mmCIF file of C-alpha atoms in Angstrom:
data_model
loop_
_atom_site.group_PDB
_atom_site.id
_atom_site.type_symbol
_atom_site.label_atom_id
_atom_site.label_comp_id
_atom_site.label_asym_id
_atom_site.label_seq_id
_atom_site.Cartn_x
_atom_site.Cartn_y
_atom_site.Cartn_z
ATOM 1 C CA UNK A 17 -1.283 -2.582 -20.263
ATOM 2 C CA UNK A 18 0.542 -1.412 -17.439
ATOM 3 C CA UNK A 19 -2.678 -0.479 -15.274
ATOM 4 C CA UNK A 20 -3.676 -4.159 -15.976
ATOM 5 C CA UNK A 21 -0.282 -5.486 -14.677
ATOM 6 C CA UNK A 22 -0.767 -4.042 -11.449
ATOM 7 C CA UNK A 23 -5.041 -4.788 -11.164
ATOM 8 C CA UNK A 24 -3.683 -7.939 -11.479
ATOM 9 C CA UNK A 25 -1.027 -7.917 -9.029
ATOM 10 C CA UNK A 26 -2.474 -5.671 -6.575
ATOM 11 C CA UNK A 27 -5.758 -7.861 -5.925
ATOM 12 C CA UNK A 28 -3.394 -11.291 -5.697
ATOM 13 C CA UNK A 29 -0.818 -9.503 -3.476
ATOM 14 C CA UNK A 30 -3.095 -7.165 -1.009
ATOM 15 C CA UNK A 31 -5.945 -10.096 -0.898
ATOM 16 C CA UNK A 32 -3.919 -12.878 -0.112
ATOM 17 C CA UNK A 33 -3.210 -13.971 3.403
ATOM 18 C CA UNK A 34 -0.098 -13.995 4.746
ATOM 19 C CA UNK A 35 0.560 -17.618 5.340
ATOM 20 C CA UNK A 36 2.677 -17.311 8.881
ATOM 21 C CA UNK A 37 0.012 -15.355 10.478
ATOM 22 C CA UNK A 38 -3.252 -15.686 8.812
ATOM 23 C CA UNK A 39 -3.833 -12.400 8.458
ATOM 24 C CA UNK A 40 -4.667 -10.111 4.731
ATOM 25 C CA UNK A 41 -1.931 -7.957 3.859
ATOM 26 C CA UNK A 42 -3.653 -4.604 4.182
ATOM 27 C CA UNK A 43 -3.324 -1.428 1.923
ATOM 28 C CA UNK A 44 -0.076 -0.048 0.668
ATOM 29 C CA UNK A 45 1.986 1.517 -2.231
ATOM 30 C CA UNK A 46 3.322 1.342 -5.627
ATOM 31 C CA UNK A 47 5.733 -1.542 -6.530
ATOM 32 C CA UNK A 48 8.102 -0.872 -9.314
ATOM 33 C CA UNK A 49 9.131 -4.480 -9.319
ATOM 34 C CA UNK A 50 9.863 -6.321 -12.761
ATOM 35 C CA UNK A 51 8.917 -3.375 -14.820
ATOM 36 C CA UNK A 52 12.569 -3.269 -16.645
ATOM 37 C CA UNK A 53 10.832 -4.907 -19.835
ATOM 38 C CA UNK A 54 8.287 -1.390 -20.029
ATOM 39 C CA UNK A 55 9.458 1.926 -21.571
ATOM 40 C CA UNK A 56 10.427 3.934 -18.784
ATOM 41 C CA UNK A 57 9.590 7.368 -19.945
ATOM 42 C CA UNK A 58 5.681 5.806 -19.460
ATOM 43 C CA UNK A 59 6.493 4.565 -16.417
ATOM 44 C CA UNK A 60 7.661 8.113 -15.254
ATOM 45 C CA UNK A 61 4.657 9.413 -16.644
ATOM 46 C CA UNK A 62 2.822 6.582 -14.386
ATOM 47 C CA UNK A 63 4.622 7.304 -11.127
ATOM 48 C CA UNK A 64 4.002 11.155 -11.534
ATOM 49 C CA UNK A 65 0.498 10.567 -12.401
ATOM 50 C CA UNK A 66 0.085 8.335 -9.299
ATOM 51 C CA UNK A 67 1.392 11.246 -6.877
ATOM 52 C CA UNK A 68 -0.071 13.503 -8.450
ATOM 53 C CA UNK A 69 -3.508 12.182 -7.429
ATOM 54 C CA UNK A 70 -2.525 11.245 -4.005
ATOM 55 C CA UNK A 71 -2.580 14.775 -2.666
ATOM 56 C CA UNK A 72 -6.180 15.656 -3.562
ATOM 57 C CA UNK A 73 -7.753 12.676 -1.988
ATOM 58 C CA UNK A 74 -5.680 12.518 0.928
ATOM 59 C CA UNK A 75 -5.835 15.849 2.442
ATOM 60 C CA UNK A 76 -9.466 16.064 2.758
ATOM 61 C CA UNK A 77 -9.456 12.749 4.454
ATOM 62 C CA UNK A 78 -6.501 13.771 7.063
ATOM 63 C CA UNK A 79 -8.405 17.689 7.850
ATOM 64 C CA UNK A 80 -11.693 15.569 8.916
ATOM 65 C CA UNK A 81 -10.013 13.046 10.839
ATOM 66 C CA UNK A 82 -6.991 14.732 12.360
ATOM 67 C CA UNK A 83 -8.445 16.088 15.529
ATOM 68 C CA UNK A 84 -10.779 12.730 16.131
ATOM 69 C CA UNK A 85 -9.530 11.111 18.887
ATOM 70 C CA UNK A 86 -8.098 7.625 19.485
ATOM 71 C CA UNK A 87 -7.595 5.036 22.138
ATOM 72 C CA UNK A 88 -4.468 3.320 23.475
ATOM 73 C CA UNK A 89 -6.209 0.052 22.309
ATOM 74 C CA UNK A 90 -6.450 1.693 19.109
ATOM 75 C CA UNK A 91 -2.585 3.178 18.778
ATOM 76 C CA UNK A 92 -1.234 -0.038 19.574
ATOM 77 C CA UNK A 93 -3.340 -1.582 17.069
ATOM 78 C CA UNK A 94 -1.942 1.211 14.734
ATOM 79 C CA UNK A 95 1.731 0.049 15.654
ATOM 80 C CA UNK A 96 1.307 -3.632 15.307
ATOM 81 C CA UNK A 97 0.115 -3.388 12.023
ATOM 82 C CA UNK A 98 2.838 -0.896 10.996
ATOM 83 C CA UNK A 99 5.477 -3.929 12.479
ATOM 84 C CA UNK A 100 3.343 -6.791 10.764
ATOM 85 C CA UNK A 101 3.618 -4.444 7.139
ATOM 86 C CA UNK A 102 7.068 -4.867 6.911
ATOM 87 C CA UNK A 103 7.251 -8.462 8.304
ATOM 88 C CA UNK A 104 5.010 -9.155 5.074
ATOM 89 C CA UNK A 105 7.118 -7.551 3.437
ATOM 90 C CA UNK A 106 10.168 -9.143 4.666
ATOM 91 C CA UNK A 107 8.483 -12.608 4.833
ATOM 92 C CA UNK A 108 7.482 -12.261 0.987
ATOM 93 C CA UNK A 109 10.731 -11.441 -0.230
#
């Protein structure tokens, strides 16, 4: 039930365009948003099951990239979108 509420939420939120500047939303995290109504001893359960499979996945993919290298073009495109996530952010709220 709860993995459903978020399918559903994730695809609406991270696929939609942000109206102001055209633009998708990008990846990003866990919202615990309007989840009061759920028993919260599952929703521990959830949150430590969702870190707990971060680590695995993400360390392999940060040892074969770490060393690649990167442009300026590339950095500030980096930054921008880091500024423009919590714009989004801000803008949605």
């Amino acid at each position: 039930m709860i993995l459903q509420f978020y399918l559903s939420f994730l695809l609406r939120f991270y696929t939609s365009i942000a109206p102001h500047r055209g633009e998708r939303r990008g990846l990003g995290g866990i919202f615990f948003d309007d989840l009061n109504d759920y028993d919260q001893e599952m929703l521990l359960s959830f949150a430590i099951d969702c870190a707990n499979s971060v680590i695995p996945v993400y360390i392999p993919i940060t040892e074969r990239r770490k060393n690649l290298p990167f442009t300026k073009q590339q950095k500030a495109w980096q930054q921008l979108r880091r500024g423009r996530y919590v714009e989004f952010n801000l803008e949605a709220e």
